[in-house]
């Protein structure tokens, strides 16, 4: 699959790059994508939710009314879950939501997500660029030239560029990532992917 290389002004440079069909042209596996996204979101859960059971509440254990003759249901102590301020029945407790997926499945999920992006023509290749100094304004102009200023955008670099990273840090909806750190969730979450030309060859490492 051939794709034109753009400059930071959004103009065609006349150059073209070939996207590896083994990375950007595979048959997507929706179930692998589902599992990878599920794992990403589960592994980001803190799992600190907590509630108190009857034994953990402070309060009297005295029987609050007689067993029979009241015309209402029998009741034990005031910590009963049916009373206001009582305990929680089967409430949440701190737990770890993490789970693992094997490397082969995670690789299939990434390749499937990249193939969906390529099929939707949501991938753009930029010639290598750098900013002389960290300026958010420079990145805003770049996104505006590429008509990506109103979309969630994922900028993919081969190596971390400090000036580009600092220029992007204050922008909502824009994320910068290295090829080696790509994950399925970030690929699918972005509406547009901007890939720097020098990082194209690095995508073969995903295989």
PDB file of N, CA and C in Angstrom, residues 43-128:
ATOM      1  N   UNK A  43      -6.390  -3.025  33.268  1.00  0.00           N
ATOM      2  CA  UNK A  43      -5.102  -2.810  33.928  1.00  0.00           C
ATOM      3  C   UNK A  43      -4.928  -1.366  34.402  1.00  0.00           C
ATOM      4  N   UNK A  44      -5.789  -0.467  33.939  1.00  0.00           N
ATOM      5  CA  UNK A  44      -5.719   0.925  34.387  1.00  0.00           C
ATOM      6  C   UNK A  44      -6.691   1.213  35.535  1.00  0.00           C
ATOM      7  N   UNK A  45      -7.441   0.194  35.952  1.00  0.00           N
ATOM      8  CA  UNK A  45      -8.361   0.387  37.074  1.00  0.00           C
ATOM      9  C   UNK A  45      -7.590   0.339  38.382  1.00  0.00           C
ATOM     10  N   UNK A  46      -7.904   1.248  39.292  1.00  0.00           N
ATOM     11  CA  UNK A  46      -7.224   1.268  40.577  1.00  0.00           C
ATOM     12  C   UNK A  46      -7.713   0.151  41.492  1.00  0.00           C
ATOM     13  N   UNK A  47      -8.970  -0.173  41.404  1.00  0.00           N
ATOM     14  CA  UNK A  47      -9.505  -1.247  42.231  1.00  0.00           C
ATOM     15  C   UNK A  47      -9.503  -0.921  43.709  1.00  0.00           C
ATOM     16  N   UNK A  48      -9.645   0.364  44.054  1.00  0.00           N
ATOM     17  CA  UNK A  48      -9.610   0.773  45.466  1.00  0.00           C
ATOM     18  C   UNK A  48     -11.004   0.929  46.068  1.00  0.00           C
ATOM     19  N   UNK A  49     -12.044   0.565  45.310  1.00  0.00           N
ATOM     20  CA  UNK A  49     -13.409   0.696  45.818  1.00  0.00           C
ATOM     21  C   UNK A  49     -13.595  -0.203  47.042  1.00  0.00           C
ATOM     22  N   UNK A  50     -14.371   0.272  47.993  1.00  0.00           N
ATOM     23  CA  UNK A  50     -14.544  -0.497  49.215  1.00  0.00           C
ATOM     24  C   UNK A  50     -15.878  -0.159  49.871  1.00  0.00           C
ATOM     25  N   UNK A  51     -16.432  -1.099  50.594  1.00  0.00           N
ATOM     26  CA  UNK A  51     -17.645  -0.883  51.367  1.00  0.00           C
ATOM     27  C   UNK A  51     -17.552  -1.712  52.642  1.00  0.00           C
ATOM     28  N   UNK A  52     -18.377  -1.369  53.622  1.00  0.00           N
ATOM     29  CA  UNK A  52     -18.298  -2.029  54.920  1.00  0.00           C
ATOM     30  C   UNK A  52     -19.420  -3.055  55.095  1.00  0.00           C
ATOM     31  N   UNK A  53     -19.045  -4.193  55.653  1.00  0.00           N
ATOM     32  CA  UNK A  53     -20.022  -5.206  56.010  1.00  0.00           C
ATOM     33  C   UNK A  53     -20.415  -5.029  57.479  1.00  0.00           C
ATOM     34  N   UNK A  54     -21.343  -5.831  57.951  1.00  0.00           N
ATOM     35  CA  UNK A  54     -21.887  -5.650  59.306  1.00  0.00           C
ATOM     36  C   UNK A  54     -20.803  -5.709  60.379  1.00  0.00           C
ATOM     37  N   UNK A  55     -19.843  -6.588  60.188  1.00  0.00           N
ATOM     38  CA  UNK A  55     -18.815  -6.753  61.211  1.00  0.00           C
ATOM     39  C   UNK A  55     -17.854  -5.564  61.264  1.00  0.00           C
ATOM     40  N   UNK A  56     -17.847  -4.745  60.203  1.00  0.00           N
ATOM     41  CA  UNK A  56     -16.911  -3.621  60.136  1.00  0.00           C
ATOM     42  C   UNK A  56     -17.540  -2.306  60.594  1.00  0.00           C
ATOM     43  N   UNK A  57     -18.851  -2.275  60.809  1.00  0.00           N
ATOM     44  CA  UNK A  57     -19.526  -1.058  61.248  1.00  0.00           C
ATOM     45  C   UNK A  57     -19.483  -0.933  62.768  1.00  0.00           C
ATOM     46  N   UNK A  58     -19.362   0.297  63.226  1.00  0.00           N
ATOM     47  CA  UNK A  58     -19.458   0.536  64.667  1.00  0.00           C
ATOM     48  C   UNK A  58     -20.931   0.795  65.007  1.00  0.00           C
ATOM     49  N   UNK A  59     -21.392   0.270  66.112  1.00  0.00           N
ATOM     50  CA  UNK A  59     -22.787   0.450  66.498  1.00  0.00           C
ATOM     51  C   UNK A  59     -23.239  -0.665  67.419  1.00  0.00           C
ATOM     52  N   UNK A  60     -24.346  -0.465  68.048  1.00  0.00           N
ATOM     53  CA  UNK A  60     -24.852  -1.440  69.003  1.00  0.00           C
ATOM     54  C   UNK A  60     -25.353  -2.689  68.289  1.00  0.00           C
ATOM     55  N   UNK A  61     -25.187  -3.802  68.955  1.00  0.00           N
ATOM     56  CA  UNK A  61     -25.719  -5.065  68.425  1.00  0.00           C
ATOM     57  C   UNK A  61     -27.008  -5.465  69.149  1.00  0.00           C
ATOM     58  N   UNK A  62     -27.547  -4.532  69.924  1.00  0.00           N
ATOM     59  CA  UNK A  62     -28.786  -4.794  70.659  1.00  0.00           C
ATOM     60  C   UNK A  62     -29.945  -4.995  69.685  1.00  0.00           C
ATOM     61  N   UNK A  63     -30.789  -5.955  69.991  1.00  0.00           N
ATOM     62  CA  UNK A  63     -31.973  -6.158  69.150  1.00  0.00           C
ATOM     63  C   UNK A  63     -32.870  -4.937  69.308  1.00  0.00           C
ATOM     64  N   UNK A  64     -33.244  -4.299  68.176  1.00  0.00           N
ATOM     65  CA  UNK A  64     -33.886  -2.987  68.246  1.00  0.00           C
ATOM     66  C   UNK A  64     -35.379  -3.054  68.559  1.00  0.00           C
ATOM     67  N   UNK A  65     -35.985  -4.187  68.400  1.00  0.00           N
ATOM     68  CA  UNK A  65     -37.414  -4.333  68.767  1.00  0.00           C
ATOM     69  C   UNK A  65     -37.707  -5.800  69.012  1.00  0.00           C
ATOM     70  N   UNK A  66     -38.809  -6.047  69.631  1.00  0.00           N
ATOM     71  CA  UNK A  66     -39.143  -7.427  69.956  1.00  0.00           C
ATOM     72  C   UNK A  66     -39.411  -8.234  68.686  1.00  0.00           C
ATOM     73  N   UNK A  67     -39.282  -9.532  68.830  1.00  0.00           N
ATOM     74  CA  UNK A  67     -39.383 -10.417  67.670  1.00  0.00           C
ATOM     75  C   UNK A  67     -40.792 -10.456  67.077  1.00  0.00           C
ATOM     76  N   UNK A  68     -41.823 -10.516  67.955  1.00  0.00           N
ATOM     77  CA  UNK A  68     -43.187 -10.703  67.464  1.00  0.00           C
ATOM     78  C   UNK A  68     -44.106  -9.585  67.972  1.00  0.00           C
ATOM     79  N   UNK A  69     -45.230  -9.455  67.320  1.00  0.00           N
ATOM     80  CA  UNK A  69     -46.263  -8.558  67.803  1.00  0.00           C
ATOM     81  C   UNK A  69     -46.149  -7.125  67.361  1.00  0.00           C
ATOM     82  N   UNK A  70     -45.209  -6.799  66.487  1.00  0.00           N
ATOM     83  CA  UNK A  70     -45.052  -5.402  66.059  1.00  0.00           C
ATOM     84  C   UNK A  70     -45.791  -5.115  64.762  1.00  0.00           C
ATOM     85  N   UNK A  71     -46.204  -6.166  64.068  1.00  0.00           N
ATOM     86  CA  UNK A  71     -46.879  -5.968  62.788  1.00  0.00           C
ATOM     87  C   UNK A  71     -45.915  -5.747  61.635  1.00  0.00           C
ATOM     88  N   UNK A  72     -44.640  -5.726  61.935  1.00  0.00           N
ATOM     89  CA  UNK A  72     -43.618  -5.555  60.883  1.00  0.00           C
ATOM     90  C   UNK A  72     -42.660  -6.725  60.919  1.00  0.00           C
ATOM     91  N   UNK A  73     -41.756  -6.751  59.978  1.00  0.00           N
ATOM     92  CA  UNK A  73     -40.806  -7.860  59.891  1.00  0.00           C
ATOM     93  C   UNK A  73     -39.865  -7.854  61.087  1.00  0.00           C
ATOM     94  N   UNK A  74     -39.430  -9.037  61.450  1.00  0.00           N
ATOM     95  CA  UNK A  74     -38.463  -9.152  62.539  1.00  0.00           C
ATOM     96  C   UNK A  74     -37.158  -8.471  62.132  1.00  0.00           C
ATOM     97  N   UNK A  75     -36.437  -7.951  63.098  1.00  0.00           N
ATOM     98  CA  UNK A  75     -35.188  -7.239  62.802  1.00  0.00           C
ATOM     99  C   UNK A  75     -34.187  -7.484  63.908  1.00  0.00           C
ATOM    100  N   UNK A  76     -32.910  -7.532  63.513  1.00  0.00           N
ATOM    101  CA  UNK A  76     -31.842  -7.714  64.486  1.00  0.00           C
ATOM    102  C   UNK A  76     -31.289  -6.370  64.912  1.00  0.00           C
ATOM    103  N   UNK A  77     -29.986  -6.193  64.785  1.00  0.00           N
ATOM    104  CA  UNK A  77     -29.372  -4.947  65.249  1.00  0.00           C
ATOM    105  C   UNK A  77     -29.490  -3.851  64.187  1.00  0.00           C
ATOM    106  N   UNK A  78     -29.102  -2.658  64.574  1.00  0.00           N
ATOM    107  CA  UNK A  78     -29.257  -1.471  63.725  1.00  0.00           C
ATOM    108  C   UNK A  78     -28.331  -1.488  62.510  1.00  0.00           C
ATOM    109  N   UNK A  79     -27.336  -2.393  62.528  1.00  0.00           N
ATOM    110  CA  UNK A  79     -26.387  -2.460  61.407  1.00  0.00           C
ATOM    111  C   UNK A  79     -26.915  -3.303  60.246  1.00  0.00           C
ATOM    112  N   UNK A  80     -28.140  -3.749  60.345  1.00  0.00           N
ATOM    113  CA  UNK A  80     -28.729  -4.558  59.287  1.00  0.00           C
ATOM    114  C   UNK A  80     -28.777  -3.779  57.968  1.00  0.00           C
ATOM    115  N   UNK A  81     -28.490  -4.419  56.850  1.00  0.00           N
ATOM    116  CA  UNK A  81     -28.487  -3.728  55.555  1.00  0.00           C
ATOM    117  C   UNK A  81     -29.818  -3.089  55.164  1.00  0.00           C
ATOM    118  N   UNK A  82     -30.922  -3.520  55.796  1.00  0.00           N
ATOM    119  CA  UNK A  82     -32.222  -2.958  55.397  1.00  0.00           C
ATOM    120  C   UNK A  82     -32.476  -1.593  56.030  1.00  0.00           C
ATOM    121  N   UNK A  83     -31.635  -1.198  56.986  1.00  0.00           N
ATOM    122  CA  UNK A  83     -31.824   0.088  57.643  1.00  0.00           C
ATOM    123  C   UNK A  83     -30.877   1.149  57.078  1.00  0.00           C
ATOM    124  N   UNK A  84     -31.337   2.385  57.129  1.00  0.00           N
ATOM    125  CA  UNK A  84     -30.500   3.492  56.699  1.00  0.00           C
ATOM    126  C   UNK A  84     -29.254   3.551  57.586  1.00  0.00           C
ATOM    127  N   UNK A  85     -28.090   3.677  56.947  1.00  0.00           N
ATOM    128  CA  UNK A  85     -26.839   3.688  57.694  1.00  0.00           C
ATOM    129  C   UNK A  85     -26.317   2.306  58.008  1.00  0.00           C
ATOM    130  N   UNK A  86     -27.019   1.294  57.516  1.00  0.00           N
ATOM    131  CA  UNK A  86     -26.598  -0.078  57.771  1.00  0.00           C
ATOM    132  C   UNK A  86     -25.497  -0.516  56.821  1.00  0.00           C
ATOM    133  N   UNK A  87     -25.172  -1.781  56.919  1.00  0.00           N
ATOM    134  CA  UNK A  87     -24.083  -2.317  56.113  1.00  0.00           C
ATOM    135  C   UNK A  87     -24.506  -2.515  54.656  1.00  0.00           C
ATOM    136  N   UNK A  88     -23.543  -2.801  53.810  1.00  0.00           N
ATOM    137  CA  UNK A  88     -23.782  -3.059  52.401  1.00  0.00           C
ATOM    138  C   UNK A  88     -23.756  -4.564  52.153  1.00  0.00           C
ATOM    139  N   UNK A  89     -24.735  -5.047  51.413  1.00  0.00           N
ATOM    140  CA  UNK A  89     -24.786  -6.471  51.107  1.00  0.00           C
ATOM    141  C   UNK A  89     -23.974  -6.754  49.850  1.00  0.00           C
ATOM    142  N   UNK A  90     -23.033  -7.651  49.943  1.00  0.00           N
ATOM    143  CA  UNK A  90     -22.188  -8.040  48.803  1.00  0.00           C
ATOM    144  C   UNK A  90     -21.565  -6.810  48.121  1.00  0.00           C
ATOM    145  N   UNK A  91     -21.118  -5.873  48.918  1.00  0.00           N
ATOM    146  CA  UNK A  91     -20.524  -4.656  48.374  1.00  0.00           C
ATOM    147  C   UNK A  91     -19.130  -4.887  47.814  1.00  0.00           C
ATOM    148  N   UNK A  92     -18.590  -3.907  47.073  1.00  0.00           N
ATOM    149  CA  UNK A  92     -17.252  -4.058  46.479  1.00  0.00           C
ATOM    150  C   UNK A  92     -16.149  -3.975  47.522  1.00  0.00           C
ATOM    151  N   UNK A  93     -15.077  -4.658  47.260  1.00  0.00           N
ATOM    152  CA  UNK A  93     -13.899  -4.625  48.124  1.00  0.00           C
ATOM    153  C   UNK A  93     -12.662  -4.444  47.240  1.00  0.00           C
ATOM    154  N   UNK A  94     -11.576  -3.905  47.765  1.00  0.00           N
ATOM    155  CA  UNK A  94     -10.369  -3.705  46.950  1.00  0.00           C
ATOM    156  C   UNK A  94      -9.930  -4.994  46.270  1.00  0.00           C
ATOM    157  N   UNK A  95      -9.620  -4.867  44.995  1.00  0.00           N
ATOM    158  CA  UNK A  95      -9.178  -6.041  44.239  1.00  0.00           C
ATOM    159  C   UNK A  95      -8.317  -5.596  43.058  1.00  0.00           C
ATOM    160  N   UNK A  96      -7.584  -6.517  42.509  1.00  0.00           N
ATOM    161  CA  UNK A  96      -6.713  -6.257  41.364  1.00  0.00           C
ATOM    162  C   UNK A  96      -7.409  -6.762  40.105  1.00  0.00           C
ATOM    163  N   UNK A  97      -7.624  -5.865  39.141  1.00  0.00           N
ATOM    164  CA  UNK A  97      -8.320  -6.228  37.907  1.00  0.00           C
ATOM    165  C   UNK A  97      -7.369  -6.698  36.800  1.00  0.00           C
ATOM    166  N   UNK A  98      -6.075  -6.659  37.062  1.00  0.00           N
ATOM    167  CA  UNK A  98      -5.112  -7.008  36.019  1.00  0.00           C
ATOM    168  C   UNK A  98      -5.288  -8.444  35.526  1.00  0.00           C
ATOM    169  N   UNK A  99      -5.094  -8.621  34.225  1.00  0.00           N
ATOM    170  CA  UNK A  99      -4.997  -9.969  33.677  1.00  0.00           C
ATOM    171  C   UNK A  99      -4.048  -9.929  32.490  1.00  0.00           C
ATOM    172  N   UNK A 100      -3.532 -11.069  32.118  1.00  0.00           N
ATOM    173  CA  UNK A 100      -2.495 -11.140  31.095  1.00  0.00           C
ATOM    174  C   UNK A 100      -3.050 -11.687  29.782  1.00  0.00           C
ATOM    175  N   UNK A 101      -2.410 -11.250  28.699  1.00  0.00           N
ATOM    176  CA  UNK A 101      -2.660 -11.820  27.374  1.00  0.00           C
ATOM    177  C   UNK A 101      -1.314 -12.237  26.800  1.00  0.00           C
ATOM    178  N   UNK A 102      -1.310 -13.290  26.026  1.00  0.00           N
ATOM    179  CA  UNK A 102      -0.029 -13.708  25.458  1.00  0.00           C
ATOM    180  C   UNK A 102       0.418 -12.750  24.349  1.00  0.00           C
ATOM    181  N   UNK A 103       1.708 -12.748  24.072  1.00  0.00           N
ATOM    182  CA  UNK A 103       2.305 -11.794  23.140  1.00  0.00           C
ATOM    183  C   UNK A 103       1.731 -11.935  21.726  1.00  0.00           C
ATOM    184  N   UNK A 104       1.479 -13.159  21.312  1.00  0.00           N
ATOM    185  CA  UNK A 104       0.980 -13.387  19.959  1.00  0.00           C
ATOM    186  C   UNK A 104      -0.386 -12.734  19.770  1.00  0.00           C
ATOM    187  N   UNK A 105      -1.258 -12.863  20.765  1.00  0.00           N
ATOM    188  CA  UNK A 105      -2.594 -12.275  20.664  1.00  0.00           C
ATOM    189  C   UNK A 105      -2.521 -10.752  20.661  1.00  0.00           C
ATOM    190  N   UNK A 106      -1.646 -10.182  21.515  1.00  0.00           N
ATOM    191  CA  UNK A 106      -1.509  -8.716  21.556  1.00  0.00           C
ATOM    192  C   UNK A 106      -0.955  -8.187  20.234  1.00  0.00           C
ATOM    193  N   UNK A 107      -0.073  -8.951  19.623  1.00  0.00           N
ATOM    194  CA  UNK A 107       0.476  -8.549  18.319  1.00  0.00           C
ATOM    195  C   UNK A 107      -0.617  -8.566  17.246  1.00  0.00           C
ATOM    196  N   UNK A 108      -1.433  -9.611  17.246  1.00  0.00           N
ATOM    197  CA  UNK A 108      -2.537  -9.707  16.289  1.00  0.00           C
ATOM    198  C   UNK A 108      -3.501  -8.535  16.467  1.00  0.00           C
ATOM    199  N   UNK A 109      -3.761  -8.159  17.717  1.00  0.00           N
ATOM    200  CA  UNK A 109      -4.678  -7.051  17.992  1.00  0.00           C
ATOM    201  C   UNK A 109      -4.118  -5.733  17.449  1.00  0.00           C
ATOM    202  N   UNK A 110      -2.816  -5.482  17.666  1.00  0.00           N
ATOM    203  CA  UNK A 110      -2.197  -4.247  17.153  1.00  0.00           C
ATOM    204  C   UNK A 110      -2.249  -4.194  15.627  1.00  0.00           C
ATOM    205  N   UNK A 111      -1.898  -5.305  14.998  1.00  0.00           N
ATOM    206  CA  UNK A 111      -1.907  -5.341  13.535  1.00  0.00           C
ATOM    207  C   UNK A 111      -3.325  -5.163  12.993  1.00  0.00           C
ATOM    208  N   UNK A 112      -4.293  -5.721  13.683  1.00  0.00           N
ATOM    209  CA  UNK A 112      -5.694  -5.585  13.259  1.00  0.00           C
ATOM    210  C   UNK A 112      -6.134  -4.127  13.354  1.00  0.00           C
ATOM    211  N   UNK A 113      -5.765  -3.457  14.450  1.00  0.00           N
ATOM    212  CA  UNK A 113      -6.130  -2.051  14.624  1.00  0.00           C
ATOM    213  C   UNK A 113      -5.471  -1.176  13.560  1.00  0.00           C
ATOM    214  N   UNK A 114      -4.196  -1.436  13.263  1.00  0.00           N
ATOM    215  CA  UNK A 114      -3.491  -0.663  12.226  1.00  0.00           C
ATOM    216  C   UNK A 114      -4.117  -0.899  10.850  1.00  0.00           C
ATOM    217  N   UNK A 115      -4.544  -2.124  10.596  1.00  0.00           N
ATOM    218  CA  UNK A 115      -5.169  -2.441   9.308  1.00  0.00           C
ATOM    219  C   UNK A 115      -6.508  -1.732   9.151  1.00  0.00           C
ATOM    220  N   UNK A 116      -7.270  -1.622  10.256  1.00  0.00           N
ATOM    221  CA  UNK A 116      -8.524  -0.869  10.214  1.00  0.00           C
ATOM    222  C   UNK A 116      -8.258   0.602   9.896  1.00  0.00           C
ATOM    223  N   UNK A 117      -7.222   1.170  10.509  1.00  0.00           N
ATOM    224  CA  UNK A 117      -6.883   2.583  10.266  1.00  0.00           C
ATOM    225  C   UNK A 117      -6.489   2.798   8.811  1.00  0.00           C
ATOM    226  N   UNK A 118      -5.694   1.868   8.268  1.00  0.00           N
ATOM    227  CA  UNK A 118      -5.270   1.987   6.876  1.00  0.00           C
ATOM    228  C   UNK A 118      -6.460   1.861   5.927  1.00  0.00           C
ATOM    229  N   UNK A 119      -7.369   0.942   6.257  1.00  0.00           N
ATOM    230  CA  UNK A 119      -8.558   0.738   5.425  1.00  0.00           C
ATOM    231  C   UNK A 119      -9.455   1.967   5.431  1.00  0.00           C
ATOM    232  N   UNK A 120      -9.516   2.670   6.579  1.00  0.00           N
ATOM    233  CA  UNK A 120     -10.349   3.867   6.707  1.00  0.00           C
ATOM    234  C   UNK A 120      -9.641   5.128   6.203  1.00  0.00           C
ATOM    235  N   UNK A 121      -8.405   4.958   5.695  1.00  0.00           N
ATOM    236  CA  UNK A 121      -7.603   6.083   5.200  1.00  0.00           C
ATOM    237  C   UNK A 121      -7.413   7.151   6.287  1.00  0.00           C
ATOM    238  N   UNK A 122      -7.151   6.678   7.495  1.00  0.00           N
ATOM    239  CA  UNK A 122      -6.945   7.575   8.627  1.00  0.00           C
ATOM    240  C   UNK A 122      -5.471   7.713   8.990  1.00  0.00           C
ATOM    241  N   UNK A 123      -4.587   7.162   8.155  1.00  0.00           N
ATOM    242  CA  UNK A 123      -3.150   7.230   8.403  1.00  0.00           C
ATOM    243  C   UNK A 123      -2.516   8.247   7.455  1.00  0.00           C
ATOM    244  N   UNK A 124      -1.708   9.131   8.027  1.00  0.00           N
ATOM    245  CA  UNK A 124      -0.992  10.136   7.245  1.00  0.00           C
ATOM    246  C   UNK A 124       0.496  10.054   7.580  1.00  0.00           C
ATOM    247  N   UNK A 125       1.335  10.153   6.559  1.00  0.00           N
ATOM    248  CA  UNK A 125       2.788  10.079   6.768  1.00  0.00           C
ATOM    249  C   UNK A 125       3.386  11.472   6.609  1.00  0.00           C
ATOM    250  N   UNK A 126       4.138  11.891   7.609  1.00  0.00           N
ATOM    251  CA  UNK A 126       4.785  13.203   7.592  1.00  0.00           C
ATOM    252  C   UNK A 126       6.279  13.030   7.386  1.00  0.00           C
ATOM    253  N   UNK A 127       6.882  13.950   6.619  1.00  0.00           N
ATOM    254  CA  UNK A 127       8.333  13.928   6.538  1.00  0.00           C
ATOM    255  C   UNK A 127       8.905  14.339   7.901  1.00  0.00           C
ATOM    256  N   UNK A 128      10.122  13.909   8.163  1.00  0.00           N
ATOM    257  CA  UNK A 128      10.735  14.186   9.464  1.00  0.00           C
ATOM    258  C   UNK A 128      10.770  15.679   9.743  1.00  0.00           C
TER     259      UNK A 128
END
